mmCIF file of C-alpha atoms in Angstrom:
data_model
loop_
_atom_site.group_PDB
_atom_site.id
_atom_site.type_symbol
_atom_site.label_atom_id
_atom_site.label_comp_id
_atom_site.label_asym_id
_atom_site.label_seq_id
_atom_site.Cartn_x
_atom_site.Cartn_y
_atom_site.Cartn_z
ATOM 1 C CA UNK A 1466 0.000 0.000 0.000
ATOM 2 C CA UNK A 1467 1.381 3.591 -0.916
ATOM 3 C CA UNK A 1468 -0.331 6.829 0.140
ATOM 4 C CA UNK A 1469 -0.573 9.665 -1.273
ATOM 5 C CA UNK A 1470 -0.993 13.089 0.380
ATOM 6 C CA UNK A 1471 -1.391 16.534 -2.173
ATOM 7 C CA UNK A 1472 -0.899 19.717 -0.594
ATOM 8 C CA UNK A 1473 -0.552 22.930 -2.390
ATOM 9 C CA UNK A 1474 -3.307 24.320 -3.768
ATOM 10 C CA UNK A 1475 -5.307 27.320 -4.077
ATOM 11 C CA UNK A 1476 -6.643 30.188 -5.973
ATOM 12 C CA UNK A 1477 -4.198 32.454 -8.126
ATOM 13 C CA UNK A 1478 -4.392 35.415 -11.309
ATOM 14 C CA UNK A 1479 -3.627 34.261 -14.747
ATOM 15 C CA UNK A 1480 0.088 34.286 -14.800
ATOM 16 C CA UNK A 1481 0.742 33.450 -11.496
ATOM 17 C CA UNK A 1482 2.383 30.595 -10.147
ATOM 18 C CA UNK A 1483 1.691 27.884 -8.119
ATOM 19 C CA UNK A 1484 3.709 24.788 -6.251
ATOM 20 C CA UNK A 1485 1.998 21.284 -5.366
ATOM 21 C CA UNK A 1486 3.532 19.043 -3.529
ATOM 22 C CA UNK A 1487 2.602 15.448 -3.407
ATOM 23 C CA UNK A 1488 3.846 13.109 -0.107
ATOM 24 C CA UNK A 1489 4.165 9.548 -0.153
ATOM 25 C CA UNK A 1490 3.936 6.947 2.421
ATOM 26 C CA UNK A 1491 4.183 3.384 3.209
ATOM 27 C CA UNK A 1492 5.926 0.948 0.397
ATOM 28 C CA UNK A 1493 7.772 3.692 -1.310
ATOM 29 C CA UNK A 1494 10.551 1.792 -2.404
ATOM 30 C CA UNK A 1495 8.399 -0.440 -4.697
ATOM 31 C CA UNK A 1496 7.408 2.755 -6.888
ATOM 32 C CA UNK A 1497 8.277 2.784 -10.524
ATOM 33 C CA UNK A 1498 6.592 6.172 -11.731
ATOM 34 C CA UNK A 1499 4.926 9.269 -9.980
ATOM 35 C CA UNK A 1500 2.249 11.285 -12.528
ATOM 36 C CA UNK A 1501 0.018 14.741 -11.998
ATOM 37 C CA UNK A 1502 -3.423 14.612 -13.698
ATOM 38 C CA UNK A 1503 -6.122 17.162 -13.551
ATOM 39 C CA UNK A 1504 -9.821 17.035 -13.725
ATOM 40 C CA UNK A 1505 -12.252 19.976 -14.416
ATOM 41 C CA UNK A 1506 -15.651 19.737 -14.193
ATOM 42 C CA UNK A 1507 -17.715 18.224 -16.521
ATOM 43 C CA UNK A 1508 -14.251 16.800 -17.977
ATOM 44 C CA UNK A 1509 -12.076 13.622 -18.469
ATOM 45 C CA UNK A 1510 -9.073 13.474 -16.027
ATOM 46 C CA UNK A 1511 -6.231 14.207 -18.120
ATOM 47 C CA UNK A 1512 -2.518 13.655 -17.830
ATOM 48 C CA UNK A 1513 -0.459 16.433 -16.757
ATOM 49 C CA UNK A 1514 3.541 15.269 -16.118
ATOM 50 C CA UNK A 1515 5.043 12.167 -15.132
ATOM 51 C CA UNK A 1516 8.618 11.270 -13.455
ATOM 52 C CA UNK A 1517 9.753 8.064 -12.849
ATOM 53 C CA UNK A 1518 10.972 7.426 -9.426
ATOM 54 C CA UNK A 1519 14.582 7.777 -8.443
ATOM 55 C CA UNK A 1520 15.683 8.256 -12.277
ATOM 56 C CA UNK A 1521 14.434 11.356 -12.528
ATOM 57 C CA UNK A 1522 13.106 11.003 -16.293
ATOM 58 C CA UNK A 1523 10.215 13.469 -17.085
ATOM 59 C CA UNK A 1524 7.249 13.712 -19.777
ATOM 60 C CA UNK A 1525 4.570 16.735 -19.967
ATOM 61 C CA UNK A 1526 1.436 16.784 -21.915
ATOM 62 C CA UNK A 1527 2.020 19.801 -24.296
ATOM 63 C CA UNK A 1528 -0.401 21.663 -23.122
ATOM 64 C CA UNK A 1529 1.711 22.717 -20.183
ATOM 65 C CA UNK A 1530 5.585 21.949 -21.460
ATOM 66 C CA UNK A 1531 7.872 24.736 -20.925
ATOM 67 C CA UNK A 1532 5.237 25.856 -18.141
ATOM 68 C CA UNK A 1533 5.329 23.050 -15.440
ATOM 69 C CA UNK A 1534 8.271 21.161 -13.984
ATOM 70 C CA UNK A 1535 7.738 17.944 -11.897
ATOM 71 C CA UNK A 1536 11.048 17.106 -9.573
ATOM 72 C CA UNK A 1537 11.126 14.412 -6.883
ATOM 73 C CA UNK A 1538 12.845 14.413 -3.798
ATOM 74 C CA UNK A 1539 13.608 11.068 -3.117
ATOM 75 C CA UNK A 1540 14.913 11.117 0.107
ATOM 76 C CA UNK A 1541 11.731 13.062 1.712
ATOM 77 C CA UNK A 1542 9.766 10.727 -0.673
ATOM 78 C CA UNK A 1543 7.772 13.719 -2.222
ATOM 79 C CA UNK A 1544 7.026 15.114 -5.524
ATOM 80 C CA UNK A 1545 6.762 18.315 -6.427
ATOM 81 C CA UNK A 1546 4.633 20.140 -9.394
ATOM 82 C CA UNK A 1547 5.923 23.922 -10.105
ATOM 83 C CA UNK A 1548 3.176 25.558 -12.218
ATOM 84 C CA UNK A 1549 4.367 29.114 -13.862
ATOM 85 C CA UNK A 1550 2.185 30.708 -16.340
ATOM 86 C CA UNK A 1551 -0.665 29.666 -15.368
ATOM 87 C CA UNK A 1552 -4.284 30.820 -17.240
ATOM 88 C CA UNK A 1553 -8.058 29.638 -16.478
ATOM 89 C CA UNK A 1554 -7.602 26.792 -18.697
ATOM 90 C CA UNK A 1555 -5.033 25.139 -15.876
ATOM 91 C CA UNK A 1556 -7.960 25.388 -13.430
ATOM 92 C CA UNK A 1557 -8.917 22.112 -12.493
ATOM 93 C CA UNK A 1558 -8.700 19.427 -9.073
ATOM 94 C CA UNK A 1559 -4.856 18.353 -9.666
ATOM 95 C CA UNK A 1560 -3.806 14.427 -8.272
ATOM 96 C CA UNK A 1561 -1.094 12.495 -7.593
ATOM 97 C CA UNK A 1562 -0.719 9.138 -8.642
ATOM 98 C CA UNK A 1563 1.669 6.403 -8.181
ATOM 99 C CA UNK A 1564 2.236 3.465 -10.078
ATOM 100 C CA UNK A 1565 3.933 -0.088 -8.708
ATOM 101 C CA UNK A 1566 6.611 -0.602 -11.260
ATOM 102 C CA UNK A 1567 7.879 1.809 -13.647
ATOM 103 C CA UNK A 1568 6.004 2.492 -16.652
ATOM 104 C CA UNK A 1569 7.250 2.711 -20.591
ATOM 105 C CA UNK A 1570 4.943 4.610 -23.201
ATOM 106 C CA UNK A 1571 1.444 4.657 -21.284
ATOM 107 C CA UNK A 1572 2.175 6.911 -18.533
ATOM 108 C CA UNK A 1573 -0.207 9.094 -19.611
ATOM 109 C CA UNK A 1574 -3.089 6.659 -18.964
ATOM 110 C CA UNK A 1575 -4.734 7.020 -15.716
ATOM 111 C CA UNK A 1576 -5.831 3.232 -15.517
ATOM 112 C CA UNK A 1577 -2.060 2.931 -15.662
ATOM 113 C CA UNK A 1578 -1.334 3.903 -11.945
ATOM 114 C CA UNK A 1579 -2.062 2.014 -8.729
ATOM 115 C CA UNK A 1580 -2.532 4.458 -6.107
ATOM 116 C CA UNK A 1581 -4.396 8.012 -5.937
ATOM 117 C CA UNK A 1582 -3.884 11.060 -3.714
ATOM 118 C CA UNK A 1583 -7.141 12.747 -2.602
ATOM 119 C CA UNK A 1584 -6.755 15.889 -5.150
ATOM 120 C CA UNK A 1585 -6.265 19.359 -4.406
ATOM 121 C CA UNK A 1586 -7.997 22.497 -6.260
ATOM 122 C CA UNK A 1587 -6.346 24.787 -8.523
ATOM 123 C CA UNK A 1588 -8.377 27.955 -9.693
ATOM 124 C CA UNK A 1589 -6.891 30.803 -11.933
ATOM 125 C CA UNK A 1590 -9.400 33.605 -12.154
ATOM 126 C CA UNK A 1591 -8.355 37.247 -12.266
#
């Protein structure tokens, strides 16, 4: 069992910048890959940025490349989402997941990760 804790969120003006944070717990050592996705209402979730755990390689949808940067701290077993740039279209509920074993070309499915953080709200509104 892994669990995942989000913390971060909030309400910001179009080009502002947020940080999420994202703190797992219990069989750490058995994850392969760490991924954001986001969910507005009425919406799919989607995939947001992925990093696979203790190698450090990244991928980013493209509709927030260049913007966002995922890191991991391995040794406080957290992972981190910097959000710069950010515009009404960002605003959604943003989650953590973690998936048991690392992942090759679907980490951007959702049905691809094992464990789920509860979500935290992001709003951009000016």
């Amino acid at each position: 069992q892994v669990q995942l804790v989000e913390t971060g969120g909030g309400s910001v003006r179009p080009g502002g910048s947020l940080r999420l944070s994202c703190s797992a717990s219990g069989r750490t050592g058995s994850i392969g890959t760490m991924g954001w996705f986001r969910q507005s209402p009425g919406k799919e979730r989607e995939f947001v940025a992925a990093i696979w755990w203790t190698r450090g390689n990244v991928r980013y949808a493209d509709s927030v490349r260049g913007r966002f940067t995922i890191s991991e701290d391995n040794a406080k077993n957290t992972v981190d989402l910097q959000m710069n740039f950010l515009n009404p279209r960002d605003t959604a509920v943003y989650y953590c997941a973690a998936s048991m074993g690392s992942l090759s070309n679907t980490y951007a499915s959702e049905y691809r990760y094992d464990y789920w953080g509860q979500g935290t709200q992001v709003t951009v509104s000016s």
